[in-house]
Amino acid sequence: MSSSPQTTSTNSAYLTNQFAHRFVRALNNLNHTKTSSHGHNQISRRTSRVKIAAYTAMASVVGSRRAWSRAVLWKIRKRSRIRSLLLRMNRKRVDHKIFNCHHHSKVMSLKRRNPNPKRQYYFNPFRNSSQESKLRKLVPGAQTMDSWCLMGETADYIKCLAAQGNNRKEVQ
Amino acid sequence: FAKKLQPHLLHFTSIMETSDGTGIPHSWNSHSISGMGIQATPNNTFFNPNCENLIDQRDLFESALSSIVSSPVNSNSGIIPIPIPGSGDSIVLRELIGRLGSICNSSDISPINGNNSATNSCYNTPLNSPPKLNLSITDHHQIPGNYPIPGNHPLPFHTDPGFAERAAKFSTFCNKKESFKTAGSQFMRIPEENKKLGDSNSNEEQPSVSETGMKGQNSNGRKRKVIPKGKGKEIQSNSTVKDDKVVAEAEKEESDAKRSKSTEPPKDYIHVRARRGQATDSHSLAERVRREKISERMKFLQDLVPGCNKVTGKAVMLDEIINYVQSLQRQVEFLSMKLATVNPRMDATMEALLSKDMFRPLVSVPNNVNPFDASVQPLPYGFQSQINGMVPDGPENQFSMNPLMAAMHRNSIMKPPHIDGFGEVI
């Protein structure tokens, strides 16, 4: 057994570069798709956008290799889909009743298969530590994993987060 | 269980050693290791059927321990009556043995009576079960013959070549503690316990029993980290795991006791092997494997998380990891907020960043030796102009091609391009 867990991710240098690249790209995308900014919300909105961009970039670098990246990407895409749907509905100013029906149908149509299907939440009979449950909440997509996979995902997640943080600082 | 057992065993051994004389502890240890059954029972034959039955493990150990507790002196005689140990010890004993039994026992466990002698008696009863291991029987039968032979001698009753080999190995093991190369970390502890095995034991059985104990260990065999190969294979071929398990378990527990304070032997093997002193049923094995996989990952995480070298223990480590992940996520938020507030220059910044960052990977990827400061160098002119004219969210195919060209250009030229151009972009 190798000394380190699955070294599926590329080396850190390449990773950071790729991440930076995609991060900036995502930021650009976000910036140019933004609608009018509302006053005091502007910063928070932009913050969230930047944050989303960061996570998207990070997750897309890793791709589908890790469960956490899949979870992150899926969440973001779902959120964007619903958000766009809502925006569209709002713009059309559909009647309230119809809005609900349409919304529901559109949501269903937009629903895609979750790459990490949420099977039954992992019930650890030996859950003597709440730390693992905390960890599961922190690391995206780690709700349904056993401890060993959880550790691996955490390791990868930490690595990517750290690289991302460094990159952000450099970018700044 | 193992963890609970270890302190108890350690306690027990300490009790033993403190209570006994100089040579006694070792003899006790050797006794316990070598073959609870033999020491515990007045019968040599007692041991044979004992080995075969898992039920006997506990009794064996218990009786052995009890005998050791009470009368360590009897080692020389080879036959140790089973006295009733002191109350405190008996409690420890019983608890220990109970745990051992529960661990080791895959079959029905005969209840341990309050009285050790009683246990010995009931220990006798299952002994009559038909022997499972012919080899061990033959071995043990030979043992009585050589009873009065003092220790430190080659076991002359090796009719069985395998046994001979094992006995030889074991005797060498006993006599020269450190020379037992195959033992590795595991058996090294046994020598400490078995120091006087050859010396104190006039009982031929003991080495042989220890032999069988080791044999048993080895026969657990598919799961032994360090095994004298011939020994293990022979044992496996000839015997069931169970009969040796009795002794093996006892030995293991002893070694565990000794080892409870020391670090666990490193497990470098992919395949599963039961460590010495551990239970060997499949469940605990699987769990141990699982635990060790997790701990391996924890170690890796320890390297990732800065400043966690001194932290030991899973719980603390997990706390550290959680804190670190939370701090990283907060950092991302904070930096994104910072970036958001820098908004006005965002587009231009993005372009610059994009160019710079896109340049960097291409530089780093093709020429891994390129220093990064070189990457910060301004881009080739052509690239630059492209950037200036490019809509940020425009076609990025174009964009991606340019860095390539830039990189190639850079590679060919190997000369820092114009700095002023880059400044213009910024």
XYZ file of C-alpha atoms in Angstrom:
598
model
C 0.000 0.000 0.000
C 1.393 3.351 -0.919
C 2.305 5.594 1.853
C -0.155 8.230 0.809
C -3.721 7.699 -0.163
C -4.708 7.615 -3.740
C -2.676 10.247 -5.384
C -5.165 10.828 -8.048
C -4.869 14.537 -8.098
C -2.083 16.066 -10.014
C 0.800 17.688 -8.398
C 0.171 20.882 -6.593
C 1.833 23.190 -9.031
C -0.248 22.105 -11.907
C -3.246 22.128 -9.738
C -2.793 25.659 -8.610
C -2.227 26.858 -12.091
C -5.232 25.154 -13.419
C -7.230 26.424 -10.581
C -6.156 29.968 -11.089
C -6.985 29.750 -14.684
C -10.413 28.478 -14.174
C -11.101 30.679 -11.270
C -10.453 33.759 -13.220
C -12.487 32.460 -16.047
C -15.381 31.723 -13.807
C -15.104 35.102 -12.250
C -15.285 36.689 -15.600
C -18.292 34.688 -16.441
C -19.960 35.695 -13.279
C -19.107 39.288 -13.668
C -20.495 39.516 -17.073
C -23.647 37.718 -16.361
C -24.524 39.746 -13.364
C -27.579 41.824 -13.448
C -27.897 45.199 -11.930
C -26.405 45.296 -8.542
C -28.559 46.414 -5.715
C -26.849 48.832 -3.455
C -25.793 47.361 -0.214
C -26.330 43.906 -1.437
C -23.772 44.425 -4.033
C -20.801 43.371 -2.093
C -22.406 40.397 -0.530
C -23.743 39.342 -3.841
C -20.451 39.700 -5.445
C -18.850 37.950 -2.571
C -21.053 35.014 -3.016
C -20.354 35.032 -6.673
C -16.684 35.117 -6.172
C -16.960 32.385 -3.671
C -18.962 30.295 -6.043
C -16.447 30.954 -8.720
C -13.699 29.835 -6.459
C -15.392 26.645 -5.513
C -16.377 25.932 -9.052
C -12.893 26.417 -10.245
C -11.511 24.254 -7.547
C -13.980 21.531 -8.167
C -13.636 21.631 -11.896
C -9.948 21.260 -11.697
C -10.355 18.094 -9.815
C -13.172 17.132 -12.056
C -15.164 14.070 -11.375
C -12.435 12.186 -9.737
C -13.354 12.988 -6.228
C -16.719 12.834 -4.649
C -16.462 16.221 -3.086
C -15.815 17.907 -6.372
C -18.759 16.203 -7.921
C -20.921 17.284 -5.053
C -19.749 20.852 -5.255
C -20.308 21.084 -8.954
C -23.666 19.508 -8.729
C -24.802 21.808 -6.013
C -23.656 24.843 -7.856
C -25.238 23.795 -11.063
C -28.467 22.974 -9.398
C -28.458 26.285 -7.685
C -27.747 28.126 -10.873
C -30.399 26.251 -12.695
C -33.010 27.042 -10.151
C -31.864 30.561 -9.903
C -32.060 31.100 -13.607
C -35.401 29.491 -13.656
C -36.661 31.761 -10.962
C -35.285 34.761 -12.662
C -36.986 33.819 -15.801
C -40.215 33.312 -14.030
C -39.900 36.567 -12.273
C -39.235 38.405 -15.402
C -42.204 36.958 -17.090
C -44.359 37.919 -14.182
C -46.424 34.876 -14.422
C -49.508 34.614 -12.371
C -48.824 33.374 -8.930
C -50.705 30.146 -9.219
C -49.325 29.358 -12.576
C -45.959 30.322 -11.381
C -45.988 27.606 -8.852
C -47.066 24.972 -11.271
C -44.665 26.030 -13.866
C -41.949 26.343 -11.408
C -42.498 22.892 -10.197
C -42.600 21.396 -13.622
C -39.569 23.256 -14.708
C -37.739 22.252 -11.664
C -38.538 18.694 -12.373
C -37.415 19.038 -15.886
C -34.250 20.630 -14.794
C -33.586 17.985 -12.274
C -30.716 15.887 -13.255
C -29.284 12.829 -11.852
C -27.144 13.462 -8.919
C -23.705 12.101 -9.476
C -23.562 11.327 -5.792
C -26.982 9.939 -5.277
C -27.856 10.531 -1.722
C -28.292 7.070 -0.579
C -29.277 6.658 2.952
C -27.210 8.865 5.100
C -24.351 7.007 6.475
C -25.283 5.559 9.765
C -22.244 4.702 11.632
C -23.120 2.399 14.445
C -19.821 3.130 16.046
C -20.281 6.801 15.862
C -18.647 7.570 19.087
C -17.296 10.814 17.839
C -19.295 13.710 16.668
C -16.209 14.906 14.986
C -16.768 12.718 12.057
C -20.252 14.036 11.653
C -18.893 17.534 11.799
C -16.392 16.631 9.205
C -19.081 15.219 7.044
C -20.932 18.455 7.167
C -17.878 20.417 6.305
C -16.676 18.411 3.423
C -19.164 18.523 0.616
C -20.522 15.284 -0.575
C -19.234 13.317 2.309
C -22.484 12.504 3.952
C -22.788 9.073 2.581
C -19.296 7.884 2.948
C -17.676 5.527 5.258
C -14.893 6.666 7.465
C -12.083 5.633 5.262
C -13.428 7.347 2.198
C -14.223 10.302 4.321
C -10.625 10.620 5.284
C -9.514 10.418 1.733
C -11.962 12.998 0.595
C -10.999 15.258 3.420
C -7.389 14.955 2.486
C -8.047 15.874 -1.067
C -10.354 18.654 -0.085
C -7.821 20.117 2.261
C -5.186 19.945 -0.356
C -7.317 21.752 -2.872
C -8.524 24.316 -0.417
C -5.021 25.084 0.664
C -3.864 25.400 -2.905
C -6.773 27.603 -3.669
C -6.052 29.819 -0.734
C -2.487 30.234 -1.777
C -3.526 30.977 -5.241
C -6.007 33.574 -4.160
C -3.361 35.303 -2.171
C -1.078 35.345 -5.116
C -3.804 36.596 -7.330
C -4.459 39.376 -4.927
C -10.892 -5.714 23.612
C -7.302 -5.812 22.853
C -6.873 -2.440 24.353
C -8.632 -3.413 27.474
C -6.743 -6.569 27.686
C -3.420 -5.004 27.376
C -3.566 -2.931 30.466
C -4.926 -5.837 32.317
C -2.293 -8.088 31.065
C 0.286 -5.599 31.890
C -1.122 -5.221 35.290
C -1.171 -8.863 35.619
C 2.331 -9.326 34.521
C 3.428 -6.655 36.862
C 1.634 -8.392 39.634
C 3.275 -11.535 38.727
C 6.644 -10.144 38.521
C 6.457 -8.210 41.652
C 5.083 -11.012 43.613
C 7.452 -13.572 42.404
C 11.073 -14.060 42.778
C 13.778 -13.369 40.378
C 13.651 -16.280 38.120
C 10.048 -16.803 38.662
C 8.563 -14.113 36.535
C 10.333 -15.333 33.595
C 9.343 -18.763 34.260
C 5.888 -17.577 34.736
C 6.011 -15.768 31.543
C 7.397 -18.695 29.861
C 4.802 -20.776 31.401
C 2.056 -18.641 30.302
C 3.455 -18.396 26.926
C 4.572 -21.860 26.509
C 1.483 -23.541 27.279
C -0.997 -22.772 29.761
C -2.425 -26.119 29.444
C 0.577 -27.994 30.442
C 1.382 -25.922 33.345
C -2.079 -25.620 34.399
C -2.875 -29.185 34.277
C -1.232 -32.030 35.893
C -1.678 -33.882 32.714
C 0.473 -33.533 29.778
C -2.207 -35.079 27.827
C -4.320 -32.378 29.176
C -2.656 -30.053 26.896
C -3.176 -31.988 23.804
C -6.871 -32.015 23.642
C -6.779 -28.603 25.019
C -5.085 -27.310 22.047
C -7.703 -28.577 19.867
C -10.594 -27.001 21.410
C -11.150 -23.360 21.363
C -13.140 -23.584 24.441
C -10.075 -24.567 26.211
C -8.211 -21.504 25.336
C -9.644 -19.516 28.000
C -9.433 -22.169 30.525
C -5.953 -22.916 29.544
C -4.906 -19.420 29.929
C -6.833 -18.916 33.007
C -5.588 -21.956 34.655
C -2.139 -21.231 33.552
C -2.295 -17.800 34.894
C -3.835 -18.940 38.034
C -1.188 -21.496 38.483
C 1.424 -18.998 37.730
C 0.048 -16.594 40.167
C -0.063 -18.942 42.961
C 2.767 -21.224 42.458
C 5.371 -20.141 40.065
C 7.836 -22.356 41.676
C 6.313 -25.355 40.207
C 7.720 -24.596 36.887
C 10.595 -26.870 37.388
C 8.443 -29.721 38.181
C 6.746 -29.322 34.965
C 3.478 -30.020 36.480
C 1.874 -27.244 38.234
C -1.037 -27.844 40.418
C -3.684 -25.350 40.048
C -3.847 -23.320 43.125
C -6.288 -20.680 43.786
C -4.735 -17.358 43.226
C -5.101 -14.403 45.459
C -8.363 -12.687 45.414
C -7.202 -9.612 43.696
C -5.280 -11.525 41.212
C -8.082 -13.844 40.636
C -10.298 -11.004 39.825
C -7.824 -9.695 37.408
C -7.273 -13.149 36.154
C -10.816 -13.899 35.672
C -11.526 -10.679 33.989
C -8.537 -11.124 31.860
C -9.348 -14.621 31.031
C -12.916 -13.803 30.440
C -11.880 -11.221 27.976
C -9.375 -13.478 26.437
C -11.893 -16.149 26.147
C -14.389 -13.895 24.607
C -11.849 -12.707 22.197
C -10.295 -15.936 21.374
C -13.274 -18.003 21.539
C -15.221 -18.611 18.525
C -17.030 -21.547 19.889
C -19.047 -21.836 22.977
C -17.411 -20.530 26.013
C -17.655 -22.561 29.059
C -18.422 -20.270 31.915
C -15.603 -19.488 34.136
C -16.236 -20.507 37.597
C -15.297 -18.424 40.471
C -12.818 -20.929 41.548
C -9.834 -21.401 39.474
C -9.517 -24.911 40.496
C -13.008 -25.378 39.418
C -12.158 -23.869 36.171
C -9.343 -26.183 35.914
C -11.608 -29.001 36.514
C -14.050 -27.929 33.958
C -11.100 -27.223 31.903
C -10.374 -30.820 32.089
C -13.663 -31.855 30.788
C -13.499 -30.365 27.376
C -10.124 -31.759 26.987
C -11.538 -35.065 26.255
C -12.761 -33.894 22.965
C -11.126 -35.640 20.123
C -7.955 -34.035 19.136
C -8.041 -31.959 16.101
C -4.452 -31.823 15.506
C -2.556 -34.965 15.094
C 0.657 -33.217 14.974
C 0.222 -31.422 18.155
C -0.818 -34.565 19.813
C 2.211 -36.337 18.727
C 4.242 -33.456 19.804
C 2.709 -33.250 23.115
C 2.904 -36.884 23.634
C 6.505 -36.629 23.099
C 6.777 -33.924 25.519
C 6.079 -35.919 28.592
C 8.746 -38.273 27.628
C 11.271 -35.613 27.854
C 9.865 -34.121 30.862
C 12.749 -33.944 33.226
C 15.066 -32.563 30.691
C 16.153 -29.153 31.683
C 15.675 -26.290 29.446
C 18.161 -24.844 27.104
C 18.472 -28.061 25.385
C 17.509 -29.142 22.001
C 14.319 -30.965 22.057
C 15.264 -34.477 21.396
C 11.863 -35.716 20.697
C 11.576 -34.281 17.331
C 10.287 -37.147 15.479
C 8.313 -34.836 13.443
C 10.599 -32.891 11.233
C 8.348 -29.959 11.321
C 8.262 -30.036 15.003
C 11.941 -30.405 15.097
C 12.336 -27.399 13.014
C 9.980 -25.468 15.110
C 11.477 -26.637 18.292
C 14.891 -25.794 17.110
C 13.764 -22.428 16.099
C 12.031 -21.891 19.263
C 14.868 -23.053 21.362
C 17.130 -20.740 19.589
C 14.525 -18.196 20.073
C 14.364 -18.817 23.693
C 17.996 -19.016 24.262
C 19.123 -16.168 22.254
C 16.432 -13.719 22.495
C 17.565 -11.384 19.876
C 18.684 -13.979 17.537
C 15.276 -14.897 16.577
C 15.347 -13.027 13.413
C 12.043 -14.005 12.124
C 10.275 -12.703 15.090
C 10.772 -9.179 14.187
C 9.061 -6.902 16.461
C 6.587 -9.358 17.691
C 8.648 -12.096 18.967
C 11.234 -9.841 20.312
C 8.948 -9.120 23.071
C 8.468 -12.674 23.779
C 12.090 -13.176 24.579
C 11.765 -10.677 27.274
C 9.076 -12.698 28.720
C 10.620 -15.950 27.952
C 13.994 -15.005 29.079
C 14.399 -17.794 31.365
C 12.300 -20.133 29.476
C 15.054 -22.483 28.765
C 16.682 -21.887 32.058
C 13.908 -22.085 34.433
C 11.975 -24.656 32.698
C 13.090 -28.060 33.292
C 9.954 -28.854 31.631
C 10.429 -29.964 28.193
C 6.916 -29.191 27.553
C 7.330 -25.605 27.896
C 9.575 -25.040 25.032
C 7.557 -27.390 23.059
C 4.456 -25.811 24.205
C 5.861 -22.498 23.445
C 6.802 -24.017 20.257
C 3.320 -25.030 19.681
C 2.281 -21.678 20.837
C 4.392 -20.123 18.267
C 3.265 -22.734 15.975
C -0.198 -21.743 16.797
C 0.657 -18.215 16.157
C 2.105 -19.103 12.915
C -0.756 -21.189 12.016
C -2.991 -18.360 12.521
C -0.898 -18.332 9.986
C -2.344 -16.965 7.080
C -2.358 -13.965 9.219
C 0.976 -13.821 10.761
C 3.145 -10.953 10.110
C 6.402 -12.669 10.708
C 6.426 -16.360 10.363
C 9.194 -18.784 10.119
C 7.924 -19.950 6.881
C 8.486 -23.590 7.155
C 7.054 -23.615 10.519
C 3.997 -21.800 9.579
C 3.303 -23.803 6.546
C 3.752 -27.046 8.256
C 1.600 -26.034 11.027
C -1.010 -24.909 8.708
C -0.911 -28.030 6.758
C -1.005 -30.255 9.674
C -3.016 -28.614 12.240
C -6.046 -26.627 12.607
C -5.692 -23.171 13.752
C -7.618 -23.739 16.798
C -5.571 -25.957 18.871
C -2.636 -23.782 18.592
C -4.740 -20.834 19.152
C -4.949 -21.669 22.742
C -1.337 -21.274 23.312
C -1.099 -18.697 20.698
C -3.648 -16.608 22.332
C -1.968 -16.898 25.608
C 1.297 -15.962 24.135
C -0.259 -13.206 22.271
C -1.823 -11.823 25.289
C 1.433 -11.902 27.024
C 3.137 -10.171 24.272
C 0.351 -7.760 24.168
C 0.797 -7.071 27.760
C 4.367 -6.364 27.195
C 3.562 -4.444 24.206
C 0.830 -2.404 25.636
C 3.243 0.258 26.551
C 5.324 0.026 23.501
C 4.286 0.974 20.066
C 2.415 -1.444 17.987
C 4.412 -3.260 15.407
C 4.250 -1.574 12.094
C 2.100 -3.159 9.553
C 3.520 -2.901 6.185
C 1.730 -5.742 4.614
C -1.069 -5.462 2.246
C -2.551 -8.744 3.051
C -4.159 -9.208 6.335
C -2.198 -10.763 9.051
C -3.201 -11.063 12.586
C -0.754 -9.440 14.807
C 0.681 -11.185 17.674
C -1.456 -10.835 20.686
C -4.554 -9.976 18.793
C -7.664 -11.891 18.218
C -7.735 -13.680 15.000
C -11.304 -14.158 14.090
C -12.321 -12.630 10.884
C -14.352 -9.872 12.355
C -11.689 -8.401 14.480
C -9.241 -8.829 11.710
C -11.373 -6.934 9.327
C -11.894 -4.295 11.879
C -8.264 -4.028 12.520
C -7.602 -3.629 8.870
C -10.198 -0.965 8.706
C -8.793 0.804 11.673
C -5.382 0.752 10.269
C -6.472 2.050 6.939
C -8.093 4.892 8.708
C -5.080 5.584 10.813
C -2.933 5.569 7.747
C -5.123 8.195 6.251
C -4.982 10.107 9.466
C -1.261 10.177 9.190
C -1.506 11.520 5.723
C -3.890 14.151 6.897
C -1.496 14.981 9.622
C 1.023 15.879 7.008
C -1.451 18.029 5.227
C -2.599 19.970 8.180
C 0.160 22.274 9.237
C 1.395 22.047 12.729
C 0.017 18.700 13.629
C 3.114 16.709 13.994
C 2.975 16.407 17.690
C -0.631 15.613 17.864
C -1.337 12.011 18.459
C -4.626 10.348 18.695
C -7.478 10.222 16.394
C -9.819 12.467 18.282
C -7.459 15.339 18.650
C -6.359 14.953 15.106
C -9.908 15.034 13.906
C -10.486 18.196 15.835
C -7.511 19.751 14.229
C -8.657 18.702 10.834
C -12.087 20.115 11.389
C -10.654 23.367 12.541
C -8.378 23.519 9.606
C -11.113 22.853 7.101
C -13.279 25.465 8.700
C -10.498 27.971 8.651
C -9.793 27.257 5.040
C -13.382 27.739 4.105
C -13.519 30.966 6.039
C -10.412 32.045 4.293
C -12.039 31.440 0.958
C -14.978 33.517 2.000
C -12.826 36.264 3.270
C -10.718 36.391 0.184
C -13.723 36.345 -2.030
C -15.168 39.216 -0.111
C -11.956 41.045 -0.484
C -11.971 40.395 -4.149
C -15.542 41.505 -4.420
C -14.778 44.805 -2.854
C -12.056 45.384 -5.339
C -14.755 45.237 -7.892
C -14.197 48.216 -10.109
C -10.979 46.963 -11.506
C -12.243 43.534 -11.838
C -12.432 43.210 -15.555
C -9.029 44.483 -16.231
C -7.701 42.589 -13.291
C -9.286 39.506 -14.596
C -7.649 39.890 -17.906
C -4.309 40.433 -16.425
C -4.743 37.623 -14.049
C -5.984 35.386 -16.721
C -3.131 36.092 -18.955
C -0.627 35.802 -16.223
C -2.065 32.683 -14.839
C -2.606 31.087 -18.131
C 0.892 31.828 -19.009
C 2.169 30.285 -15.903
C 0.713 26.852 -16.320
C 1.905 26.653 -19.831
C 5.278 27.676 -18.777
C 5.391 25.293 -15.940
C 3.943 22.391 -17.743
C 6.182 22.224 -20.754
C 9.296 23.347 -18.995
C 9.165 22.177 -15.538
C 12.415 23.768 -14.793
C 11.273 27.195 -15.545
C 11.428 29.399 -12.558
C 8.223 31.044 -11.756
C 9.576 34.485 -11.859
C 10.135 33.947 -15.516
C 6.497 33.264 -15.886
C 5.642 36.587 -14.491
C 7.542 38.108 -17.289
C 5.426 39.936 -19.753
C 3.951 38.041 -22.527
C 5.078 38.027 -26.025
C 3.835 40.835 -27.950
C 1.382 38.992 -30.013
C -0.272 37.523 -27.047
C -0.504 40.820 -25.417
C -2.268 42.445 -28.241
C -4.682 39.654 -28.292
C -5.458 40.227 -24.717
C -6.016 43.855 -25.171
C -8.392 43.343 -27.943
C -10.163 40.443 -26.415
C -13.467 40.542 -24.752
C -13.067 38.898 -21.421
C -15.782 36.408 -21.788
C -15.287 36.049 -25.416
C -14.234 32.954 -27.176
C -11.761 31.321 -25.056
C -10.602 28.989 -27.675
C -8.696 31.819 -29.083
C -7.492 32.621 -25.723
C -6.291 29.202 -25.025
C -4.425 29.032 -28.225
C -2.514 32.114 -27.577
C -0.904 31.015 -24.422
C 0.230 27.961 -26.231
C 1.720 30.008 -28.923
C 3.123 32.270 -26.376
C 4.649 29.429 -24.567
C 6.085 28.018 -27.685
C 7.302 31.337 -28.663
C 8.817 31.736 -25.310
C 10.385 28.399 -25.414
C 12.010 29.048 -28.678
C 13.206 32.459 -27.816
C 13.955 31.956 -24.189
C 14.220 35.587 -23.701
C 12.146 37.782 -21.475
C 9.643 39.580 -23.612
C 8.861 43.211 -23.295
C 8.080 44.357 -19.906
C 6.490 47.560 -20.860
C 3.828 45.823 -22.835
C 2.746 43.898 -19.855
C 2.664 46.977 -17.755
C 0.345 48.408 -20.297
C -2.058 45.634 -19.778
C -2.045 46.184 -16.118
